[in-house]
Structure formats: C-alpha cells, structure tokens
Amino acid sequence: MSRSRALTGRAGARLGLGALALGCGLGALAAIAMTAAELQWGPLRAAGVPPAWGIAALSLPVTLLGYRPAKGAWFALLHRYGFMPRATE
C-alpha cells in the first residue's frame, strides 16, 4: 500500500487528530504561561492592553506556528511505533 493511499479516507483523518491536539495544546500552554505572567507582573495592563485580548492575540501565533512541528513529531511517533504502514507494505 502506498503512503499516500494509507493516509486517505477516514483513517487518515483520524491520524491527524493527535497532531491537531498537540498544536492546540502548545497554544493552550502559551496562554496559561502568559496568564501566569500577567497575574504576577501585569505587563499587558501596564502597556494598556486588555489582558484577555492580549493573551488571545499572543497565543494564536503560537498555535499556528507550533502546529507544523507538532504534526511532524506526531507522524514521526506514529511511524516509529508502527501505527502507520510503511511505503513498502
């Protein structure tokens, strides 16, 4: 079975859910870290930025930029531990 064929259909869509969860998890961790920093030091309030909007605006790029490396790591783990068929199978 070819690699492109192995990732199509419903099975391929399910394989990508872990990558999506990891990418969104990175954004959530960034939001938690920024919330803790805001509660401790208040840099957003000091700059005149509403904290909720500032945290959301800063965690969105982390999610978008972190998704691709998370996707690569997820599929590498799937391949490494035998959850994805090899191209020769």
mmCIF file of N, CA and C in Angstrom, residues 28-88:
data_model
loop_
_atom_site.group_PDB
_atom_site.id
_atom_site.type_symbol
_atom_site.label_atom_id
_atom_site.label_comp_id
_atom_site.label_asym_id
_atom_site.label_seq_id
_atom_site.Cartn_x
_atom_site.Cartn_y
_atom_site.Cartn_z
ATOM 1 N N ALA A 28 -2.451 26.440 24.130
ATOM 2 C CA ALA A 28 -3.033 26.486 25.473
ATOM 3 C C ALA A 28 -1.950 26.667 26.534
ATOM 4 N N LEU A 29 -0.833 25.975 26.373
ATOM 5 C CA LEU A 29 0.273 26.152 27.321
ATOM 6 C C LEU A 29 0.823 27.572 27.274
ATOM 7 N N ALA A 30 0.890 28.142 26.078
ATOM 8 C CA ALA A 30 1.350 29.525 25.958
ATOM 9 C C ALA A 30 0.366 30.478 26.634
ATOM 10 N N ALA A 31 -0.935 30.230 26.474
ATOM 11 C CA ALA A 31 -1.938 31.077 27.123
ATOM 12 C C ALA A 31 -1.852 30.961 28.635
ATOM 13 N N ILE A 32 -1.634 29.760 29.145
ATOM 14 C CA ILE A 32 -1.504 29.567 30.595
ATOM 15 C C ILE A 32 -0.267 30.289 31.118
ATOM 16 N N ALA A 33 0.834 30.174 30.390
ATOM 17 C CA ALA A 33 2.066 30.850 30.806
ATOM 18 C C ALA A 33 1.893 32.372 30.779
ATOM 19 N N MET A 34 1.230 32.880 29.744
ATOM 20 C CA MET A 34 1.025 34.329 29.669
ATOM 21 C C MET A 34 0.046 34.810 30.735
ATOM 22 N N THR A 35 -0.946 33.985 31.066
ATOM 23 C CA THR A 35 -1.865 34.343 32.148
ATOM 24 C C THR A 35 -1.134 34.405 33.480
ATOM 25 N N ALA A 36 -0.267 33.439 33.732
ATOM 26 C CA ALA A 36 0.515 33.454 34.966
ATOM 27 C C ALA A 36 1.419 34.686 35.026
ATOM 28 N N ALA A 37 2.035 35.023 33.894
ATOM 29 C CA ALA A 37 2.889 36.216 33.858
ATOM 30 C C ALA A 37 2.062 37.480 34.075
ATOM 31 N N GLU A 38 0.875 37.505 33.519
ATOM 32 C CA GLU A 38 0.005 38.673 33.691
ATOM 33 C C GLU A 38 -0.441 38.815 35.146
ATOM 34 N N LEU A 39 -0.764 37.703 35.782
ATOM 35 C CA LEU A 39 -1.165 37.758 37.181
ATOM 36 C C LEU A 39 -0.003 38.155 38.090
ATOM 37 N N GLN A 40 1.194 37.718 37.741
ATOM 38 C CA GLN A 40 2.363 38.007 38.578
ATOM 39 C C GLN A 40 2.887 39.425 38.370
ATOM 40 N N TRP A 41 3.087 39.831 37.123
ATOM 41 C CA TRP A 41 3.754 41.096 36.846
ATOM 42 C C TRP A 41 2.871 42.134 36.162
ATOM 43 N N GLY A 42 1.841 41.714 35.443
ATOM 44 C CA GLY A 42 0.922 42.641 34.779
ATOM 45 C C GLY A 42 1.497 43.432 33.627
ATOM 46 N N PRO A 43 2.286 42.803 32.722
ATOM 47 C CA PRO A 43 2.876 43.588 31.632
ATOM 48 C C PRO A 43 1.839 44.083 30.612
ATOM 49 N N LEU A 44 0.784 43.333 30.391
ATOM 50 C CA LEU A 44 -0.226 43.768 29.421
ATOM 51 C C LEU A 44 -1.028 44.955 29.958
ATOM 52 N N ARG A 45 -1.413 44.884 31.221
ATOM 53 C CA ARG A 45 -2.138 46.009 31.829
ATOM 54 C C ARG A 45 -1.274 47.257 31.863
ATOM 55 N N ALA A 46 0.001 47.083 32.135
ATOM 56 C CA ALA A 46 0.912 48.233 32.172
ATOM 57 C C ALA A 46 1.056 48.868 30.791
ATOM 58 N N ALA A 47 0.924 48.052 29.750
ATOM 59 C CA ALA A 47 1.027 48.564 28.379
ATOM 60 C C ALA A 47 -0.311 49.108 27.870
ATOM 61 N N GLY A 48 -1.361 48.960 28.664
ATOM 62 C CA GLY A 48 -2.667 49.474 28.246
ATOM 63 C C GLY A 48 -3.448 48.530 27.358
ATOM 64 N N VAL A 49 -3.066 47.264 27.327
ATOM 65 C CA VAL A 49 -3.743 46.255 26.511
ATOM 66 C C VAL A 49 -4.673 45.450 27.411
ATOM 67 N N PRO A 50 -5.941 45.261 27.006
ATOM 68 C CA PRO A 50 -6.809 44.396 27.810
ATOM 69 C C PRO A 50 -6.213 42.987 27.890
ATOM 70 N N PRO A 51 -6.043 42.441 29.101
ATOM 71 C CA PRO A 51 -5.350 41.152 29.241
ATOM 72 C C PRO A 51 -5.966 40.016 28.440
ATOM 73 N N ALA A 52 -7.289 39.906 28.395
ATOM 74 C CA ALA A 52 -7.912 38.797 27.663
ATOM 75 C C ALA A 52 -7.585 38.870 26.176
ATOM 76 N N TRP A 53 -7.658 40.071 25.605
ATOM 77 C CA TRP A 53 -7.358 40.223 24.178
ATOM 78 C C TRP A 53 -5.867 40.034 23.908
ATOM 79 N N GLY A 54 -5.033 40.518 24.808
ATOM 80 C CA GLY A 54 -3.591 40.369 24.619
ATOM 81 C C GLY A 54 -3.150 38.920 24.677
ATOM 82 N N ILE A 55 -3.698 38.170 25.634
ATOM 83 C CA ILE A 55 -3.339 36.755 25.757
ATOM 84 C C ILE A 55 -3.831 35.977 24.546
ATOM 85 N N ALA A 56 -5.054 36.265 24.098
ATOM 86 C CA ALA A 56 -5.587 35.583 22.910
ATOM 87 C C ALA A 56 -4.766 35.920 21.672
ATOM 88 N N ALA A 57 -4.415 37.202 21.529
ATOM 89 C CA ALA A 57 -3.654 37.626 20.351
ATOM 90 C C ALA A 57 -2.239 37.044 20.354
ATOM 91 N N LEU A 58 -1.662 36.814 21.519
ATOM 92 C CA LEU A 58 -0.320 36.256 21.579
ATOM 93 C C LEU A 58 -0.299 34.727 21.491
ATOM 94 N N SER A 59 -1.362 34.066 21.945
ATOM 95 C CA SER A 59 -1.370 32.601 21.888
ATOM 96 C C SER A 59 -1.773 32.076 20.508
ATOM 97 N N LEU A 60 -2.480 32.868 19.730
ATOM 98 C CA LEU A 60 -2.862 32.429 18.379
ATOM 99 C C LEU A 60 -1.649 32.156 17.487
ATOM 100 N N PRO A 61 -0.663 33.070 17.410
ATOM 101 C CA PRO A 61 0.517 32.744 16.590
ATOM 102 C C PRO A 61 1.293 31.532 17.100
ATOM 103 N N VAL A 62 1.313 31.337 18.424
ATOM 104 C CA VAL A 62 1.996 30.157 18.965
ATOM 105 C C VAL A 62 1.312 28.891 18.467
ATOM 106 N N THR A 63 -0.019 28.900 18.461
ATOM 107 C CA THR A 63 -0.767 27.746 17.962
ATOM 108 C C THR A 63 -0.489 27.526 16.482
ATOM 109 N N LEU A 64 -0.557 28.594 15.708
ATOM 110 C CA LEU A 64 -0.363 28.464 14.256
ATOM 111 C C LEU A 64 1.065 28.043 13.907
ATOM 112 N N LEU A 65 2.049 28.606 14.591
ATOM 113 C CA LEU A 65 3.438 28.260 14.290
ATOM 114 C C LEU A 65 3.841 26.922 14.903
ATOM 115 N N GLY A 66 3.206 26.527 15.981
ATOM 116 C CA GLY A 66 3.560 25.270 16.627
ATOM 117 C C GLY A 66 2.879 24.055 16.026
ATOM 118 N N TYR A 67 1.856 24.276 15.187
ATOM 119 C CA TYR A 67 1.114 23.145 14.633
ATOM 120 C C TYR A 67 1.985 22.291 13.711
ATOM 121 N N ARG A 68 2.746 22.914 12.832
ATOM 122 C CA ARG A 68 3.541 22.146 11.865
ATOM 123 C C ARG A 68 4.608 21.273 12.542
ATOM 124 N N PRO A 69 5.405 21.810 13.480
ATOM 125 C CA PRO A 69 6.347 20.922 14.168
ATOM 126 C C PRO A 69 5.641 19.841 14.984
ATOM 127 N N ALA A 70 4.497 20.179 15.574
ATOM 128 C CA ALA A 70 3.745 19.179 16.335
ATOM 129 C C ALA A 70 3.226 18.085 15.411
ATOM 130 N N LYS A 71 2.791 18.478 14.224
ATOM 131 C CA LYS A 71 2.313 17.496 13.242
ATOM 132 C C LYS A 71 3.450 16.577 12.818
ATOM 133 N N GLY A 72 4.615 17.146 12.573
ATOM 134 C CA GLY A 72 5.762 16.331 12.199
ATOM 135 C C GLY A 72 6.163 15.362 13.299
ATOM 136 N N ALA A 73 6.168 15.858 14.541
ATOM 137 C CA ALA A 73 6.518 14.991 15.663
ATOM 138 C C ALA A 73 5.476 13.892 15.845
ATOM 139 N N TRP A 74 4.199 14.238 15.673
ATOM 140 C CA TRP A 74 3.128 13.250 15.835
ATOM 141 C C TRP A 74 3.252 12.131 14.803
ATOM 142 N N PHE A 75 3.412 12.502 13.534
ATOM 143 C CA PHE A 75 3.513 11.481 12.494
ATOM 144 C C PHE A 75 4.814 10.689 12.607
ATOM 145 N N ALA A 76 5.882 11.316 13.093
ATOM 146 C CA ALA A 76 7.123 10.571 13.326
ATOM 147 C C ALA A 76 6.923 9.531 14.423
ATOM 148 N N LEU A 77 6.203 9.897 15.475
ATOM 149 C CA LEU A 77 5.915 8.935 16.545
ATOM 150 C C LEU A 77 5.005 7.813 16.052
ATOM 151 N N LEU A 78 3.995 8.162 15.254
ATOM 152 C CA LEU A 78 3.122 7.124 14.698
ATOM 153 C C LEU A 78 3.915 6.153 13.828
ATOM 154 N N HIS A 79 4.797 6.706 13.011
ATOM 155 C CA HIS A 79 5.604 5.873 12.121
ATOM 156 C C HIS A 79 6.594 5.032 12.928
ATOM 157 N N ARG A 80 7.220 5.644 13.922
ATOM 158 C CA ARG A 80 8.239 4.959 14.716
ATOM 159 C C ARG A 80 7.670 3.766 15.478
ATOM 160 N N TYR A 81 6.476 3.912 16.013
ATOM 161 C CA TYR A 81 5.900 2.850 16.830
ATOM 162 C C TYR A 81 4.922 1.962 16.063
ATOM 163 N N GLY A 82 4.949 2.057 14.737
ATOM 164 C CA GLY A 82 4.229 1.113 13.904
ATOM 165 C C GLY A 82 2.739 1.332 13.724
ATOM 166 N N PHE A 83 2.265 2.536 13.962
ATOM 167 C CA PHE A 83 0.852 2.803 13.760
ATOM 168 C C PHE A 83 0.531 3.267 12.357
ATOM 169 N N MET A 84 1.561 3.504 11.551
ATOM 170 C CA MET A 84 1.374 3.877 10.142
ATOM 171 C C MET A 84 2.051 2.815 9.281
ATOM 172 N N PRO A 85 1.392 2.412 8.224
ATOM 173 C CA PRO A 85 2.031 1.425 7.349
ATOM 174 C C PRO A 85 3.210 2.041 6.610
ATOM 175 N N ARG A 86 4.223 1.249 6.432
ATOM 176 C CA ARG A 86 5.391 1.724 5.652
ATOM 177 C C ARG A 86 5.043 1.721 4.171
ATOM 178 N N ALA A 87 5.812 2.473 3.389
ATOM 179 C CA ALA A 87 5.532 2.594 1.958
ATOM 180 C C ALA A 87 5.680 1.243 1.245
ATOM 181 N N THR A 88 6.473 0.328 1.779
ATOM 182 C CA THR A 88 6.691 -0.964 1.115
ATOM 183 C C THR A 88 5.625 -2.000 1.477
#
